[in-house]
Structure formats: structure tokens, C-alpha cells
Coordinates of C-alpha atoms in Angstrom, one line a residue:
M1 CA 56.2 99.0 68.3
S2 CA 52.4 99.3 68.4
E3 CA 50.0 96.5 68.5
N4 CA 47.3 98.3 66.5
V5 CA 48.1 97.3 62.9
V6 CA 45.9 94.6 61.7
V7 CA 45.7 92.8 58.4
A8 CA 42.1 93.1 57.3
G9 CA 42.1 91.5 54.1
V10 CA 44.4 89.4 51.8
G11 CA 44.3 88.2 48.3
M12 CA 46.1 86.4 45.7
I13 CA 45.6 84.6 42.4
P14 CA 47.2 81.0 41.5
F15 CA 50.9 81.1 40.5
T16 CA 51.9 79.8 37.2
K17 CA 54.9 79.0 35.1
A18 CA 56.9 81.8 33.8
G19 CA 55.5 82.7 30.4
R20 CA 51.9 81.4 31.0
S21 CA 50.4 84.0 32.9
E22 CA 48.2 87.2 32.0
S23 CA 49.8 90.5 32.1
Y24 CA 51.1 92.0 35.2
D25 CA 48.3 94.6 35.2
V26 CA 45.6 92.0 35.0
M27 CA 47.1 89.8 37.6
G28 CA 47.8 92.7 40.1
A29 CA 44.3 94.0 39.7
K30 CA 42.7 90.5 40.5
A31 CA 44.9 90.1 43.8
T32 CA 44.0 93.7 44.8
R33 CA 40.3 93.1 44.1
R34 CA 40.4 89.8 46.2
A35 CA 42.1 91.6 49.1
L36 CA 39.6 94.6 49.1
A37 CA 36.7 92.1 48.9
D38 CA 38.1 90.1 51.8
A39 CA 38.5 93.2 54.0
G40 CA 35.2 94.4 52.9
I41 CA 36.2 97.9 51.7
D42 CA 36.7 99.8 48.5
L43 CA 39.6 100.9 46.9
T44 CA 38.4 104.6 47.6
D45 CA 38.9 103.8 51.2
V46 CA 42.6 103.0 50.5
Q47 CA 44.8 106.1 51.5
Q48 CA 48.0 104.8 50.4
A49 CA 49.4 102.0 48.3
Y50 CA 52.8 100.3 48.0
V51 CA 53.6 98.0 45.0
G52 CA 56.4 95.5 44.7
Y53 CA 57.9 94.0 41.5
I54 CA 61.4 93.8 39.9
Y55 CA 60.7 93.0 36.2
G56 CA 58.8 96.1 35.1
D57 CA 59.0 99.5 34.0
S58 CA 58.5 102.4 36.6
T59 CA 55.1 103.2 37.6
A60 CA 53.8 99.5 36.7
G61 CA 52.1 99.6 40.1
Q62 CA 50.0 102.6 38.9
K63 CA 49.2 100.6 35.6
A64 CA 47.9 97.6 37.8
L65 CA 45.8 99.5 40.4
Y66 CA 44.4 101.8 37.7
Q67 CA 42.4 98.7 36.5
V68 CA 40.7 98.8 39.8
G69 CA 40.2 102.6 40.0
R70 CA 41.9 105.9 39.9
T71 CA 41.4 107.3 43.2
G72 CA 44.4 109.8 43.3
M73 CA 46.1 108.4 46.3
P74 CA 49.7 108.1 46.7
I75 CA 51.1 105.0 45.1
V76 CA 54.9 103.9 45.6
N77 CA 56.5 101.3 43.6
V78 CA 59.0 99.2 45.6
N79 CA 62.0 97.4 44.2
N80 CA 64.1 95.3 46.9
N81 CA 65.0 92.1 44.8
C82 CA 63.3 89.1 46.1
S83 CA 62.0 91.1 49.4
S84 CA 59.9 93.5 47.2
G85 CA 56.5 92.3 48.4
S86 CA 57.4 92.1 52.1
S87 CA 59.2 95.5 51.7
A88 CA 55.9 96.8 50.3
L89 CA 54.0 95.4 53.4
F90 CA 56.7 97.0 55.5
L91 CA 56.0 100.3 54.3
A92 CA 52.2 100.0 54.3
R93 CA 52.4 98.8 58.0
Q94 CA 54.7 101.7 58.9
A95 CA 52.4 104.3 57.4
V96 CA 49.2 102.8 59.5
E97 CA 51.5 102.4 62.5
S98 CA 52.7 105.9 62.3
G99 CA 49.1 107.3 62.2
A100 CA 50.0 108.8 58.8
V101 CA 47.1 106.8 57.4
D102 CA 44.4 104.3 58.7
V103 CA 44.2 102.0 55.6
A104 CA 47.0 101.1 53.4
L105 CA 47.4 98.5 50.5
A106 CA 50.4 96.3 49.9
L107 CA 50.4 94.6 46.3
G108 CA 53.0 92.6 44.8
F109 CA 53.2 91.1 41.3
E110 CA 55.7 89.8 38.8
Q111 CA 55.2 88.6 34.9
M112 CA 58.3 86.6 34.5
E113 CA 59.7 84.9 31.3
P114 CA 61.4 81.4 31.4
N115 CA 64.8 83.0 30.5
V116 CA 65.5 86.2 32.4
E117 CA 68.7 88.1 31.2
G118 CA 70.3 90.7 33.1
R119 CA 69.4 94.2 32.4
W120 CA 71.7 97.0 31.7
P121 CA 74.8 95.0 31.3
E122 CA 77.0 98.3 30.8
R123 CA 76.4 99.4 34.4
P124 CA 77.8 97.9 37.6
H125 CA 75.7 95.0 38.8
P126 CA 74.3 95.2 42.4
L127 CA 75.7 91.7 43.2
E128 CA 79.0 92.0 41.7
D129 CA 80.6 92.1 45.1
F130 CA 78.8 89.0 46.0
V131 CA 80.1 87.1 43.3
K132 CA 83.4 88.2 44.1
V133 CA 83.3 86.5 47.5
V134 CA 82.2 83.2 46.2
L135 CA 84.8 83.1 43.5
G136 CA 87.4 84.0 46.0
K137 CA 86.5 80.8 48.0
Y138 CA 85.4 78.5 45.3
G139 CA 86.8 79.8 42.0
M140 CA 85.2 80.2 38.6
P141 CA 82.6 77.4 38.0
E142 CA 82.8 75.5 34.8
G143 CA 80.3 77.2 32.0
P144 CA 78.2 80.2 32.7
L145 CA 77.5 81.4 36.2
P146 CA 74.6 79.6 37.4
G147 CA 72.7 82.9 38.7
A148 CA 71.8 83.0 42.2
A149 CA 72.4 79.4 42.6
L150 CA 76.0 80.3 42.7
F151 CA 75.5 82.0 46.2
F152 CA 73.2 79.5 47.8
G153 CA 75.0 76.3 46.4
A154 CA 78.4 77.9 47.6
A155 CA 76.6 78.3 51.1
G156 CA 75.7 74.6 50.9
N157 CA 79.1 73.5 50.1
Q158 CA 80.5 75.4 52.9
Y159 CA 77.9 74.0 55.5
V160 CA 78.8 70.3 54.3
E161 CA 82.6 71.0 54.7
E162 CA 82.1 72.7 58.0
H163 CA 79.9 70.0 59.5
G164 CA 80.4 66.8 57.7
I165 CA 76.8 66.3 56.8
D166 CA 75.5 64.2 53.8
P167 CA 74.7 66.8 51.0
K168 CA 71.6 64.7 50.3
V169 CA 69.9 65.8 53.3
F170 CA 68.8 69.1 51.5
A171 CA 66.7 67.2 49.0
N172 CA 64.4 66.2 51.8
I173 CA 63.3 70.0 51.9
T174 CA 62.0 69.8 48.1
V175 CA 60.2 66.5 49.1
K176 CA 58.4 68.1 52.1
N177 CA 57.5 71.3 50.2
R178 CA 56.2 69.3 47.5
R179 CA 53.9 67.1 49.8
H180 CA 52.7 70.6 51.4
A181 CA 51.9 72.0 48.2
A182 CA 49.6 69.2 47.2
N183 CA 46.9 70.8 49.3
N184 CA 47.5 74.4 48.0
P185 CA 45.4 75.4 44.9
Y186 CA 47.5 78.4 44.3
A187 CA 50.8 76.3 43.8
V188 CA 52.6 75.6 40.7
F189 CA 54.1 72.3 41.3
R190 CA 51.6 70.0 43.3
D191 CA 53.0 66.5 42.3
P192 CA 55.0 64.7 44.8
L193 CA 58.8 64.0 44.4
T194 CA 60.9 61.3 45.9
V195 CA 64.5 62.1 47.4
E196 CA 65.7 60.0 44.7
E197 CA 63.9 61.9 42.0
V198 CA 65.2 65.1 43.5
L199 CA 68.9 64.0 43.5
G200 CA 68.5 62.5 39.9
S201 CA 67.4 65.8 38.3
R202 CA 70.2 68.0 36.7
T203 CA 72.9 69.5 38.9
I204 CA 73.0 73.3 38.8
Y205 CA 75.8 74.1 41.2
G206 CA 77.4 72.5 44.2
P207 CA 74.7 70.4 45.9
L208 CA 71.7 71.9 44.4
T209 CA 70.0 70.0 41.8
K210 CA 67.3 71.6 39.4
F211 CA 64.4 70.5 41.7
Q212 CA 66.0 72.1 44.7
C213 CA 65.7 75.5 42.9
C214 CA 62.6 77.5 42.9
P215 CA 61.0 77.9 39.5
P216 CA 60.6 81.2 37.6
S217 CA 56.9 82.0 38.1
S218 CA 54.3 84.6 37.6
G219 CA 51.5 85.8 40.0
A220 CA 50.2 88.4 42.2
A221 CA 49.2 88.8 45.9
A222 CA 47.9 91.6 48.0
A223 CA 47.1 92.5 51.6
V224 CA 45.0 95.5 53.3
V225 CA 46.5 96.8 56.5
V226 CA 44.3 99.0 58.9
S227 CA 44.6 100.6 62.4
K228 CA 42.6 98.6 64.8
E229 CA 40.7 101.6 65.8
Y230 CA 39.5 101.9 62.0
A231 CA 38.7 98.3 62.0
K232 CA 36.5 98.7 65.0
K233 CA 34.7 101.7 63.5
H234 CA 33.9 100.4 60.3
G235 CA 33.0 96.8 61.4
L236 CA 36.3 95.2 59.6
R237 CA 37.6 92.0 61.0
A238 CA 40.6 92.6 63.2
D239 CA 41.7 89.1 64.3
V240 CA 45.2 89.0 62.7
E241 CA 47.6 91.6 63.8
I242 CA 51.1 92.5 62.9
A243 CA 52.9 91.8 66.2
A244 CA 56.3 92.8 65.0
Q245 CA 58.3 93.4 62.0
A246 CA 61.8 94.2 60.8
L247 CA 63.8 95.1 57.7
V248 CA 67.4 94.6 57.8
T249 CA 70.2 95.2 55.2
D250 CA 73.7 93.9 55.0
T251 CA 76.6 94.7 57.3
P252 CA 80.5 94.0 56.7
S253 CA 79.9 90.5 57.8
T254 CA 78.1 89.6 54.6
F255 CA 81.3 90.1 52.6
E256 CA 84.0 88.6 55.0
G257 CA 84.2 85.3 53.3
D258 CA 81.6 83.1 55.1
M259 CA 79.0 81.7 52.5
K260 CA 76.0 81.5 55.0
R261 CA 76.5 85.2 55.8
L262 CA 76.9 86.0 52.1
V263 CA 73.5 84.7 51.6
G264 CA 71.8 86.7 54.6
F265 CA 72.3 84.5 57.6
D266 CA 73.3 87.6 59.6
M267 CA 70.4 89.7 58.3
T268 CA 68.0 87.1 59.1
A269 CA 69.3 86.4 62.5
T270 CA 69.2 90.2 63.4
A271 CA 65.7 90.7 61.8
A272 CA 64.3 87.9 63.9
K273 CA 66.1 88.9 67.1
Q274 CA 64.5 92.5 66.8
V275 CA 61.1 90.8 66.1
Y276 CA 61.2 88.3 69.1
E277 CA 62.2 91.1 71.4
K278 CA 59.7 93.7 70.1
S279 CA 56.8 91.1 70.4
G280 CA 57.8 89.3 73.5
I281 CA 57.3 86.0 71.4
G282 CA 60.2 83.5 70.7
P283 CA 60.8 80.8 68.2
E284 CA 59.6 78.3 70.4
D285 CA 56.2 79.7 70.4
V286 CA 56.0 79.6 66.6
R287 CA 53.8 76.6 65.1
V288 CA 53.8 77.8 61.5
A289 CA 56.2 79.7 59.2
E290 CA 56.6 80.9 55.6
V291 CA 60.2 81.2 54.9
H292 CA 62.3 82.1 51.6
D293 CA 63.2 78.8 50.5
C294 CA 64.5 80.0 46.9
F295 CA 67.0 76.9 47.2
T296 CA 67.0 74.0 49.7
T297 CA 70.2 75.0 51.2
H298 CA 68.6 78.5 52.1
E299 CA 65.6 77.0 54.0
F300 CA 68.0 74.7 55.5
L301 CA 70.2 77.6 57.0
I302 CA 67.1 79.5 57.9
Y303 CA 66.2 77.0 60.6
E304 CA 69.2 78.0 62.4
S305 CA 69.3 81.9 61.5
I306 CA 65.5 82.2 62.5
G307 CA 66.1 80.2 65.9
F308 CA 64.1 77.1 65.2
T309 CA 67.1 75.0 66.0
P310 CA 70.6 75.8 67.3
E311 CA 73.8 76.5 64.7
G312 CA 75.0 73.1 63.5
T313 CA 71.9 71.3 64.1
A314 CA 69.7 71.6 61.0
E315 CA 70.5 68.3 59.7
K316 CA 68.9 66.7 62.6
F317 CA 66.0 69.1 62.5
V318 CA 65.4 67.8 58.9
V319 CA 65.8 64.1 59.5
D320 CA 63.6 64.2 62.7
G321 CA 60.9 65.8 60.7
Q322 CA 60.7 68.8 62.8
G323 CA 59.7 71.2 59.9
T324 CA 56.5 69.5 59.0
Y325 CA 53.4 68.4 60.5
G326 CA 53.5 66.7 63.6
G327 CA 56.9 68.4 64.2
Q328 CA 58.0 71.4 66.2
V329 CA 56.9 73.8 63.6
V330 CA 55.2 73.5 60.2
V331 CA 57.6 75.5 57.7
N332 CA 56.0 76.5 54.4
P333 CA 52.6 74.6 54.4
S334 CA 52.1 76.6 51.2
G335 CA 54.7 74.5 49.5
G336 CA 57.2 77.5 49.7
L337 CA 58.8 79.0 46.8
I338 CA 60.1 75.8 45.5
A339 CA 56.7 74.2 44.9
K340 CA 54.2 77.3 45.2
G341 CA 56.6 79.2 42.9
H342 CA 58.5 82.4 43.2
P343 CA 56.9 85.5 41.1
I344 CA 59.3 87.8 43.1
G345 CA 57.3 90.8 43.7
A346 CA 54.4 88.6 44.9
T347 CA 56.3 86.3 47.0
G348 CA 56.2 88.2 50.2
L349 CA 52.5 89.1 50.0
A350 CA 51.7 85.4 49.1
Q351 CA 53.5 84.4 52.3
C352 CA 51.4 87.0 54.2
A353 CA 48.2 85.8 52.7
E354 CA 48.9 82.2 53.6
L355 CA 49.8 82.9 57.4
V356 CA 46.6 85.1 57.6
W357 CA 44.6 82.0 56.3
Q358 CA 46.6 79.8 58.9
L359 CA 45.6 82.5 61.8
R360 CA 42.1 82.5 60.8
G361 CA 41.7 78.6 60.6
A362 CA 40.8 79.1 56.9
A363 CA 44.0 77.1 55.4
E364 CA 41.8 74.0 54.6
G365 CA 44.0 70.9 53.8
R366 CA 46.9 73.0 54.8
Q367 CA 45.7 74.1 58.1
V368 CA 48.2 73.9 61.0
D369 CA 46.4 73.0 64.4
G370 CA 46.7 75.4 67.5
V371 CA 48.0 78.2 65.6
H372 CA 48.4 81.6 67.6
V373 CA 51.5 83.1 66.2
A374 CA 52.9 82.8 62.6
L375 CA 56.4 83.9 61.3
Q376 CA 57.3 85.2 58.0
H377 CA 60.7 85.2 56.3
N378 CA 61.6 86.9 53.1
L379 CA 65.0 87.7 51.8
G380 CA 66.5 89.8 48.8
L381 CA 70.1 89.3 47.8
G382 CA 71.8 92.9 47.6
G383 CA 70.2 92.9 50.1
A384 CA 67.2 93.1 52.5
A385 CA 65.8 90.5 55.0
V386 CA 62.2 91.2 56.2
V387 CA 60.8 89.1 59.2
T388 CA 57.3 89.6 60.2
L389 CA 55.5 88.1 63.2
Y390 CA 51.5 87.9 63.1
R391 CA 49.4 87.1 66.0
K392 CA 45.7 86.0 66.4
V393 CA 43.8 88.3 68.8
D394 CA 40.4 88.5 69.9
A395 CA 38.4 90.6 67.2

């Protein structure tokens, strides 16, 4: 992999609770303008754009970017479930790295409503095979199926059964991420919570309570990626490069009955391994990471799948405070999906923005000391896992 793709600009808007945002096109246009201004370029300089979202009509990406300008450039809409934003970034990076273009834009947005119902109920659901695996192990839950919490709650159940841990440990992740979000003006939930408050909230499924689940949210974020040569020629900042990136989809192991593999453990481990091998950087070198904490049980598993701690040791990692300031690696300084919010198409690019700010030393109250590399993990069931490693370089 080339080392010549740099993130010249990022931009995002504050995330909001579902149903309280501006329309997707307005949000998308605002995030785009911020990223372009941060990069110091105009939309006319962008040669390709990739736009991630899942709740919207076809060509919603055009609708949003047309608010900024109609330049005639190729615009590709991307739907890869919760990893849509990172998939858009993957394609933008790939376009620049290949030499097809010098400048590409990745944009992600989501205008969500509080109660999102499945569309096209008469068609096969993409996750029906995932549901069968859970029901085959734990049976049908009482009441309606609890959405994605079914999968991640089942993964938490299995981990507790296999390792004999106290399921209350998962609640510490919400407490941590809420504490981090207190310093993030873009986050939806900035008020602290105690372990008792987290555990006292309504039970959703398995060990998961309401405050251990990410909220439906709205928002937008964007990134401009350029070749290092273009940045040098046009005087753009080139101090943050994409050192390595991998996108991985499911293999047969996902559906063999292991709940942690059902929620992307193997995909994440494979993508992380590819990124470490390509970059020559290991998990021990990472001091800050943004990971896909859609549920506390998932962040817990990511610690192991991404290599921050050996398999079977995540409980100690949490109890010892290794995932926060003063520990081994600060995980989700933004507050993560649980506290910052999860506007699905925007999530991957919001993670990108946070890590670029961290590498620039511009994360203000969230800043992690001595950051030279940063790791991003974004996962969509169905499925796709994107792992990206950013590196600070001499501009």
C-alpha cells in the first residue's frame, strides 16, 4: 500500500437525537463545506465523491452535494449498513491511491427517526441468516425481536457463559464513554452516568440495558483525501496520512454458531491484521482509537479482536482502566456511538474527524498526549468491517 494518501480536511456537525435534526441534505452540505474549508479547497477541486447513508432514497448523495455546487463530477452513493461512512472513505482513499484522481471527498449523513421500521417486509431480510443463528442457540426472546441488540446481547451472554465474568462489567464502558463525551461539543449525550444508573435502566436483551445501547441519531461528517503530491503542489496540509486500511466481509465462520463471530469478531481481527501488516504498526503502538461501540458488549469484544488485549482478558482490561486516559489506549475519546450518537452513514467519517483532530493536536479537552498513530474500527452487520490506521507525518 502506498503511503501517499493524506487527509487534507475534515468536517462534521453536532449530532442530535433522532427526529430533531435538519434535513439530510442540509446536514450533508454543512459537513461538506466544513471539510472543504478545513482542506482549503473548493468543491470544483474535488474529482470524485462517495456518499454513505442507509435511510434515504437513491441519489440522496447528489441532493446533499448539489447544495454546495453542481460540478458534474462522479458521485457514488454507498450503503454498507453501519460501516457506510467508512466504506465511502475506503473508496475515496482507493481512488486517490490508485492514481485515478488526486482529490476525493467522502461524505456520510443520516436523518433518523426515533422508531425506524424495516422496509420492504415482503423481501428476504439481509440479516435473516444472522437471526437464525441466535435463535438456534438462545431461542426466541419474549416479546418482539429487540433489533440489533439481539445479536450483541447474545454475544455478551456467550462471553459471560464462557469466561464466568460478572456481566455488570459491560456497564463500565458506558460510564467511560459518557465521561469522554463531556468534552465533545459534537456529542448527543454529555451528562455523566454511574454504573448503577446504567444497570438500572430498562433491560433490552441479555446483559444489555438501555444505556448500554447507542441511540438513534442524526448528523453528518465528511473528509477530503488527496495525494501527497497534490497537497505539496497546492500548499495543503499533509500531516495526517492513511497508513493502511482494510475492508473485510463475512466468511463461513460468522454463521457457525459462535455469537462473537456473528457480530464481526473474525472480520475485525482479519481487517486489523491486514492493517498492522501493511503499515508495520502493531496494536501496542496505538494510543488512541475510535471503535464501533454500538453496544457495550461490542466494544468489549473489540478490545480482543483488534489486539489491544488477548482473548479472554477484556474484563481485566476494563476493570484496570486500560481503555481510557492514563491507560494503555484511549478508546473512543469522542464518547463513541453510545454517547456521541450513531447517525449511521455519518459514523465512520465522524470517527475519522476525531482521529485527525487527535493527530493534529486539535482535540481540545479530549486530546490524548503523544499521539502519532490512531486506529479506527467501523462495523456493519450483514456485513462489513473497516479498519483504518492513520499516522502523523512531517508536513
